[in-house]
mmCIF file of C-alpha atoms in Angstrom:
data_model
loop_
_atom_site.group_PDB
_atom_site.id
_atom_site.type_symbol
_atom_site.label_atom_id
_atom_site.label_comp_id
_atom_site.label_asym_id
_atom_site.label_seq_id
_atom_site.Cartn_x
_atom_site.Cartn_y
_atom_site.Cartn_z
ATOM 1 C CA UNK A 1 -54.543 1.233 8.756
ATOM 2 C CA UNK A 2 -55.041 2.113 4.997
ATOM 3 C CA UNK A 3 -53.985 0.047 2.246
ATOM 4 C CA UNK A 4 -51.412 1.246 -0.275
ATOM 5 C CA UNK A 5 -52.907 1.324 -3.194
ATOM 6 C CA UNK A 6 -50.678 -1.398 -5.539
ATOM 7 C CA UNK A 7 -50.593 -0.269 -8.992
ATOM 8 C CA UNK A 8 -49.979 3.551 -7.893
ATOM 9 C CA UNK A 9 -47.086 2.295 -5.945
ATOM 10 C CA UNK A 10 -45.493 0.380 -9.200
ATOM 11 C CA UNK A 11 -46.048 3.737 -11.311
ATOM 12 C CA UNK A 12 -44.134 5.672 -8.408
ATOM 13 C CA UNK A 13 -41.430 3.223 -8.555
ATOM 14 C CA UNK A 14 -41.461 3.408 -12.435
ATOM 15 C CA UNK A 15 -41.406 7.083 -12.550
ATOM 16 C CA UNK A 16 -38.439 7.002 -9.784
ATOM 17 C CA UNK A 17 -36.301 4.156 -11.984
ATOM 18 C CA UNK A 18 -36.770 6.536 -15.122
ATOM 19 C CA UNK A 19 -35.610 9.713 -13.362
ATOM 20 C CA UNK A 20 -32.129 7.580 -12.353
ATOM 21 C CA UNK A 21 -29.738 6.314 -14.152
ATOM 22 C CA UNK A 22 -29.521 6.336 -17.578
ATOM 23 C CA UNK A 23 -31.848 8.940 -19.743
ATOM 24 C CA UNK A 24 -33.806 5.615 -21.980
ATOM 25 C CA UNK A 25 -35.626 2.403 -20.368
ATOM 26 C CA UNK A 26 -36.980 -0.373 -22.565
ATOM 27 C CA UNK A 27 -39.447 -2.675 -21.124
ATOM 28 C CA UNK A 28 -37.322 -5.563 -20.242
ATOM 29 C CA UNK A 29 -35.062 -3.344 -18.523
ATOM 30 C CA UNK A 30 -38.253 -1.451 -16.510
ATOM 31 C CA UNK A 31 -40.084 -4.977 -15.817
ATOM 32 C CA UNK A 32 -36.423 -6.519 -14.372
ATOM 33 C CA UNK A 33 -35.627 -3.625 -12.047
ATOM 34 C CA UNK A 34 -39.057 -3.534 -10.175
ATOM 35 C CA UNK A 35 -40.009 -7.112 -10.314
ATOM 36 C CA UNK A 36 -43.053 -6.907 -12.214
ATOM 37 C CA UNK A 37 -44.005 -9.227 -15.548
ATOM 38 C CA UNK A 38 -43.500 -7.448 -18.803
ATOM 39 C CA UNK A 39 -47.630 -7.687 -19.332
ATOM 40 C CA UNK A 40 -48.148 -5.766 -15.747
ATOM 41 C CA UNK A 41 -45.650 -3.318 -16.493
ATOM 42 C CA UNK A 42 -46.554 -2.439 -20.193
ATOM 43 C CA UNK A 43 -50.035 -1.871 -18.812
ATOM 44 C CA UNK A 44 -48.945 0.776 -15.934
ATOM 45 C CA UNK A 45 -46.149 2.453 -18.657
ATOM 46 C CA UNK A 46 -49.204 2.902 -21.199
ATOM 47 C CA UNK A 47 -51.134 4.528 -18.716
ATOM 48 C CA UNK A 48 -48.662 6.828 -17.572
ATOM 49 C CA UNK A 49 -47.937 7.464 -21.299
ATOM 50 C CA UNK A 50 -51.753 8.411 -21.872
ATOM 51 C CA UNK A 51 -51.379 10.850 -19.117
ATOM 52 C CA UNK A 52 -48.207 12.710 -20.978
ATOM 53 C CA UNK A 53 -45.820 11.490 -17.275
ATOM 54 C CA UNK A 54 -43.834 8.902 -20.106
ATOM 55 C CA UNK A 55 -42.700 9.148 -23.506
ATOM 56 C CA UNK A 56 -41.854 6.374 -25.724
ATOM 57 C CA UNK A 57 -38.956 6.731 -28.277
ATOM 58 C CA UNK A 58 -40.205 5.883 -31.680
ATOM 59 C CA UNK A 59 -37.040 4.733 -33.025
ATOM 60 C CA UNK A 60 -36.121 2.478 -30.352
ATOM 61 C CA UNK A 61 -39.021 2.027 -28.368
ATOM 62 C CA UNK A 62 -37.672 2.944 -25.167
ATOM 63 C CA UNK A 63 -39.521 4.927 -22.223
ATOM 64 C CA UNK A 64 -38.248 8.464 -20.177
ATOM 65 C CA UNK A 65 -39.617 11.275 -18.878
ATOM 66 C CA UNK A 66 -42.778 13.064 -20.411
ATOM 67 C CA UNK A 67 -43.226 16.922 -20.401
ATOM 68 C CA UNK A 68 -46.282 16.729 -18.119
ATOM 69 C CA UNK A 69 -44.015 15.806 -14.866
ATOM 70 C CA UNK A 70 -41.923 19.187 -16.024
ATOM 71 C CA UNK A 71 -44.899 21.124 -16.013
ATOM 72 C CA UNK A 72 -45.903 19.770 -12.640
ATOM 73 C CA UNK A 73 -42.757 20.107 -11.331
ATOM 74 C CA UNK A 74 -42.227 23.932 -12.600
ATOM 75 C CA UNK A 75 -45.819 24.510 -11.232
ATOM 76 C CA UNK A 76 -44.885 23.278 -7.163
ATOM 77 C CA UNK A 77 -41.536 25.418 -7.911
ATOM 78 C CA UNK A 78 -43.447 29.008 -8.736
ATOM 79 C CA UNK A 79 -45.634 28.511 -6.284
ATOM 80 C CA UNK A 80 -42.799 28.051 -3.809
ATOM 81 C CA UNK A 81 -40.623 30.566 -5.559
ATOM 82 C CA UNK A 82 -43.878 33.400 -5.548
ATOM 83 C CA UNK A 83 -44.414 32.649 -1.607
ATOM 84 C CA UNK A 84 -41.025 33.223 -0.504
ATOM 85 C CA UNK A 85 -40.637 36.011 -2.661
ATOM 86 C CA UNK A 86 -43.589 37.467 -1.282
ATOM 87 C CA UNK A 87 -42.985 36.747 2.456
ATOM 88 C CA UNK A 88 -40.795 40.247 3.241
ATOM 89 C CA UNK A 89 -43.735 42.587 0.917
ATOM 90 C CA UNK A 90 -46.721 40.567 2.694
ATOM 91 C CA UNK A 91 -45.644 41.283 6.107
ATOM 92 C CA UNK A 92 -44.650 45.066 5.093
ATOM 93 C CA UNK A 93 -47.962 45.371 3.347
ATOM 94 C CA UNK A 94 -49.448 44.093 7.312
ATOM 95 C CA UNK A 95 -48.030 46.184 8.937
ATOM 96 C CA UNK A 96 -49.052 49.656 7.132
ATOM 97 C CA UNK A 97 -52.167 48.797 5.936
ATOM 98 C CA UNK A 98 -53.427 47.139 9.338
ATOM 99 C CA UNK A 99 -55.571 44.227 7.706
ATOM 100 C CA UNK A 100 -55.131 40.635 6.848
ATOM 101 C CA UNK A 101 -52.734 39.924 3.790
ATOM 102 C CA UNK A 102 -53.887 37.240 1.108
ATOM 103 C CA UNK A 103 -51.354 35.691 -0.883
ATOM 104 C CA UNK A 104 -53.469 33.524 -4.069
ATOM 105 C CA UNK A 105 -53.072 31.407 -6.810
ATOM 106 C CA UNK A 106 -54.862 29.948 -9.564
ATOM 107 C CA UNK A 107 -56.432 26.025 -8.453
ATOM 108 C CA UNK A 108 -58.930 23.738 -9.640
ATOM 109 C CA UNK A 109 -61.405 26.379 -10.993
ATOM 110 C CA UNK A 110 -60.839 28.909 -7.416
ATOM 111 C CA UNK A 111 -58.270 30.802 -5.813
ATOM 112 C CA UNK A 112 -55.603 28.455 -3.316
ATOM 113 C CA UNK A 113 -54.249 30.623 -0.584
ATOM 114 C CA UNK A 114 -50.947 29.932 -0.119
ATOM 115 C CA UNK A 115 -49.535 32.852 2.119
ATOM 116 C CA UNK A 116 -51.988 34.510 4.992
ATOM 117 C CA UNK A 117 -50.121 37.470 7.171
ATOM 118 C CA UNK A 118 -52.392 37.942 10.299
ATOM 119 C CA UNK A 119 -53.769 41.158 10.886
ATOM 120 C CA UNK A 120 -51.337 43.186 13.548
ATOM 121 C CA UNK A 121 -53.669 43.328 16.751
ATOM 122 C CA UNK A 122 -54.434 41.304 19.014
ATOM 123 C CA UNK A 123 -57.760 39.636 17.892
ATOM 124 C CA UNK A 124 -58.055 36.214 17.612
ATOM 125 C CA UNK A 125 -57.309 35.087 13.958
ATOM 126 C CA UNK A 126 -57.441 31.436 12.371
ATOM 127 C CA UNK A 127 -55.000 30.930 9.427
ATOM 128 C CA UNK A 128 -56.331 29.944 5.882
ATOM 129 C CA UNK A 129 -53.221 28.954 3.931
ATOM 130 C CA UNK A 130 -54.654 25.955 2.112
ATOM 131 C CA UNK A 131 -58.224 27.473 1.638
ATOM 132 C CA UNK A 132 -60.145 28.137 -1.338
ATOM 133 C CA UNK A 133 -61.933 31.227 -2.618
ATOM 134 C CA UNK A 134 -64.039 31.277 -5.343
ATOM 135 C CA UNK A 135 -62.669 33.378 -8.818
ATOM 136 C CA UNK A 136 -65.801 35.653 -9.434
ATOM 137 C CA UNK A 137 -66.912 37.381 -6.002
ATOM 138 C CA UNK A 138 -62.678 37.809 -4.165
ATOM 139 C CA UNK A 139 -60.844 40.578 -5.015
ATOM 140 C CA UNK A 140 -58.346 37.611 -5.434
ATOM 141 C CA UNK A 141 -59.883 35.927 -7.860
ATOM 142 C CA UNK A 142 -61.230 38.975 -10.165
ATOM 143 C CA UNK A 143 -57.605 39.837 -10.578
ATOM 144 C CA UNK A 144 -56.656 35.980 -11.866
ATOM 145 C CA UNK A 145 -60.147 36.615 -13.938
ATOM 146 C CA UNK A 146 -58.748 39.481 -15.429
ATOM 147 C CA UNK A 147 -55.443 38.728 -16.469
ATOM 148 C CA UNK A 148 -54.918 35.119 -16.753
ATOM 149 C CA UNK A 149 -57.040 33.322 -19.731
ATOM 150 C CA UNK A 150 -57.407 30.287 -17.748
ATOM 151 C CA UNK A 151 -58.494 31.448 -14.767
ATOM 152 C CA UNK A 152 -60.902 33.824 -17.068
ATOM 153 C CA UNK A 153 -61.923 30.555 -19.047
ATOM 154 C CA UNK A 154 -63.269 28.698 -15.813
ATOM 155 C CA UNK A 155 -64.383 31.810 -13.890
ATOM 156 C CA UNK A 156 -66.866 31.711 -17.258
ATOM 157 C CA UNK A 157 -67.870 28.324 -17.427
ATOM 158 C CA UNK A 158 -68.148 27.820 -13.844
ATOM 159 C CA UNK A 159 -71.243 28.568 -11.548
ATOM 160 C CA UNK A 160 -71.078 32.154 -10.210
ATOM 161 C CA UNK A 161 -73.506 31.683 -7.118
ATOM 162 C CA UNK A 162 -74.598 34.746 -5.355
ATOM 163 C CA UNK A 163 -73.292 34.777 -2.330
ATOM 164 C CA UNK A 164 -74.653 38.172 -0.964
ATOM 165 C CA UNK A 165 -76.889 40.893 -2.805
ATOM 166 C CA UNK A 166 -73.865 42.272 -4.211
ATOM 167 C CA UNK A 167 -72.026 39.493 -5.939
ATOM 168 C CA UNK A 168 -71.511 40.283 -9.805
ATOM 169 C CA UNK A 169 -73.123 36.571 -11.043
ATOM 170 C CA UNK A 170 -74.151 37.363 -14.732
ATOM 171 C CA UNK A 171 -71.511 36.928 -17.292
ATOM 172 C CA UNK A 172 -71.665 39.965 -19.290
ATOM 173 C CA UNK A 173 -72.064 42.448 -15.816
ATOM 174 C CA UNK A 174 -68.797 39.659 -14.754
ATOM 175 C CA UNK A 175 -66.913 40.156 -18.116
ATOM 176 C CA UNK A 176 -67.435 44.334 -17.541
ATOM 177 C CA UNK A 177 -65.692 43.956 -13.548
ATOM 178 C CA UNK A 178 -62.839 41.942 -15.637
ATOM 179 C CA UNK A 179 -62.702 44.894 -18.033
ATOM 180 C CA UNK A 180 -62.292 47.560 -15.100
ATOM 181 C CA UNK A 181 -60.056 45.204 -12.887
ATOM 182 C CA UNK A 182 -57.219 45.355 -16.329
ATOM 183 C CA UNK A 183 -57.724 49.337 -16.691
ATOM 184 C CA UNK A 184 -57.443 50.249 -13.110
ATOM 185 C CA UNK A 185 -54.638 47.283 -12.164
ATOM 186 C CA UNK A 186 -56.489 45.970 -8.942
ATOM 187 C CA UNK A 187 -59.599 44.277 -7.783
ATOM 188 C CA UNK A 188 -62.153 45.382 -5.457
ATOM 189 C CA UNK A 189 -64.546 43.067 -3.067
ATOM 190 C CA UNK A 190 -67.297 44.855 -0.851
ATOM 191 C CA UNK A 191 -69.528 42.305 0.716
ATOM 192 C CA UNK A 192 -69.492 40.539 -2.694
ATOM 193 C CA UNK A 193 -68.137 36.899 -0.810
ATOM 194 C CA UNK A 194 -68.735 38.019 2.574
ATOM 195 C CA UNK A 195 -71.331 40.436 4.832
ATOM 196 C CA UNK A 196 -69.137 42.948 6.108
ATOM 197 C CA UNK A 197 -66.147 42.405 4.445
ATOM 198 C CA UNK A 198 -63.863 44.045 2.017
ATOM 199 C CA UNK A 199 -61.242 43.619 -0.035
ATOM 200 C CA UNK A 200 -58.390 44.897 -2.624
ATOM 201 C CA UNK A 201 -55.902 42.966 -4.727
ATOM 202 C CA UNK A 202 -53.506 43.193 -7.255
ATOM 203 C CA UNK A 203 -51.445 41.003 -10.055
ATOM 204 C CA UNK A 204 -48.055 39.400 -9.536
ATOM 205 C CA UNK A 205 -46.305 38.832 -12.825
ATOM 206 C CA UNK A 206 -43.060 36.290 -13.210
ATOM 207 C CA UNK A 207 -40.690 37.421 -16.058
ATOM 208 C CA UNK A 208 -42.390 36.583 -18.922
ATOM 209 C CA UNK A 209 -44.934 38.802 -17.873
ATOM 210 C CA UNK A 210 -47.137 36.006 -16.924
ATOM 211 C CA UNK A 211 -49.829 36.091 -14.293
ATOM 212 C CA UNK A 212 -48.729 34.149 -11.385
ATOM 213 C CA UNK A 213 -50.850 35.170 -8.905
ATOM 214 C CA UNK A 214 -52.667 37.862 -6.715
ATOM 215 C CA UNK A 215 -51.867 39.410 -3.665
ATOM 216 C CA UNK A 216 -54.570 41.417 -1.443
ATOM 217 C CA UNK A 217 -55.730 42.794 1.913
ATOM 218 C CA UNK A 218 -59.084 41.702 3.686
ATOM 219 C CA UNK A 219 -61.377 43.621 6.260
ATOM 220 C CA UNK A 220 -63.930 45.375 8.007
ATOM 221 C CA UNK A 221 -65.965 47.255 5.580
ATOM 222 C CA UNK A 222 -65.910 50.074 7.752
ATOM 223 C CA UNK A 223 -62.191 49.880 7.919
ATOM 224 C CA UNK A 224 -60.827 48.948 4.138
ATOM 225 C CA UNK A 225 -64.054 50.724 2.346
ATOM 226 C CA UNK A 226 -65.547 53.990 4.849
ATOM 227 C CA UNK A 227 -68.490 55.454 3.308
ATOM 228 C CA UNK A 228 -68.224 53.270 0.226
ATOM 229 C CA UNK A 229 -65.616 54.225 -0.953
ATOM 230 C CA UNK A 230 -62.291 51.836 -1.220
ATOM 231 C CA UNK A 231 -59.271 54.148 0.624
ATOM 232 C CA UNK A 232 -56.480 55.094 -1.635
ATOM 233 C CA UNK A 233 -53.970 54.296 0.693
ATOM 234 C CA UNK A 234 -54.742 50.991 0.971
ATOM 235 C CA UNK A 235 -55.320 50.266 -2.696
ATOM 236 C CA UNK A 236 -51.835 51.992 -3.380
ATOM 237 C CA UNK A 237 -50.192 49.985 -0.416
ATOM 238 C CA UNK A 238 -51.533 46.894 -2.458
ATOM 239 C CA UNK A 239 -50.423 47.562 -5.652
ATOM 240 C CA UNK A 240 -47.011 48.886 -4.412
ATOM 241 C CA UNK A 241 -46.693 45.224 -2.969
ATOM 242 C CA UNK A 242 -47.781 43.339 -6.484
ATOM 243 C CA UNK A 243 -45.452 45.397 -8.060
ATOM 244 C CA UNK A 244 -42.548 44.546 -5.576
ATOM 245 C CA UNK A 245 -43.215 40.542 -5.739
ATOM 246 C CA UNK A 246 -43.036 40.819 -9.305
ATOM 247 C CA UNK A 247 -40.132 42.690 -9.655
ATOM 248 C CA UNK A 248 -38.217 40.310 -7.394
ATOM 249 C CA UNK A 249 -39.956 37.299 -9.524
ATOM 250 C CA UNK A 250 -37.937 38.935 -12.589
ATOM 251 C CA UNK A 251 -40.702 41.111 -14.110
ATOM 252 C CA UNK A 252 -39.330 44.117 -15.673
ATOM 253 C CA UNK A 253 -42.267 46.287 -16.683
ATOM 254 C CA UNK A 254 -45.833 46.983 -15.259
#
């Protein structure tokens, strides 16, 4: 059996103690509660302080909170809050456009699927919530390319590897796909990631009109893209649903 890792267990235990109870912790009060000598636990609150997960009052030297646990903590929740937002459009979007349904976020320079609707037929399907794409080849990822500076930042500075004769891999030929994806309001993927395969996605927006992720449909070239040439239909079906996640995630305007 693996071994719990010991000073990761004390910082858990610290981080728990500060969320309880009262808002302000000094040391002696920290190093009491968890059994640890003020020398260990000064060392484990400095760390955690380096990393932004504790502040220490200046006046009175005390420890709480830091805003980096909040802006962990909002980041699980939008994630949550996009996928079950999205679950009703996802499964709509299925069902009339035929194809597999791609629900992606923004995650450690790629694109984290968090939502998969199967295809409705009866082939045999694998599900790929928990996967990564990469940002510059998926119709996914263009669309967090295109309208989220972060995701735009590392789809730059990471390596773009060809993955077929038709990926986009040099950065100015990248930065003009970026430029299209914002004036048309979708993404497009044919055999760019994958032989064979196409795709379409679109932006969700939360509402501050921040990107918070991309929603798409993936198949059959022959299917999603017939004589090279993305169908209407389906890249209307897709926008439609981007449109309808956001709109439940509070955007107001598109």
């Amino acid at each position: 059996m693996a071994r719990n890792i010991q000073s990761l267990e004390r910082a858990a235990a610290m981080l728990r103690l500060l969320a309880g109870g009262e808002r302000r912790l000094g040391l002696s009060d920290i190093a009491s509660a968890l059994g640890l000598a003020k020398g260990t636990a000064h060392g484990i609150l400095r760390t955690l302080q380096q990393e932004g997960f504790v502040e220490q009052d200046a006046a009175s030297g005390r420890y709480q909170l830091g805003a980096e646990l909040l802006r962990l903590g909002n980041s699980y929740l939008d994630v949550h809050e996009l996928r079950a937002r999205a679950l009703v459009w996802t499964d709509d979007l299925a069902r009339s456009s035929g194809e597999s349904v791609y629900l992606g976020v923004l995650h450690q320079q790629g694109v984290l699927i968090v939502h998969h609707v199967f295809r409705p037929d009866d082939s045999r399907q694998v599900l790929e919530v928990g996967a990564m794409q990469p940002l510059h080849s998926t119709a996914l990822g263009k669309v967090l390319a295109a309208y989220d500076p972060v995701a735009h930042s590392e789809a730059l500075e990471a390596e773009r590897e060809s993955f077929t004769a038709h990926t986009v891999s040099a950065a100015e030929a990248f930065e003009g796909v970026l430029d299209l994806t914002r004036a048309r309001g979708y993404a497009a993927d044919v055999e760019e990631t994958w032989e064979g395969i196409a795709s379409v996605a679109a932006p969700i927006h939360d509402r501050r009109r921040m990107p918070v992720g991309a929603v798409g449909i993936t198949g059959a070239v022959e299917r999603v893209c017939p004589a090279g040439e993305m169908k209407p239909e389906l890249i209307a079906a897709v926008r439609d649903c981007a449109r309808a996640v956001s709109r439940d995630l509070g955007a107001s305007r598109f």
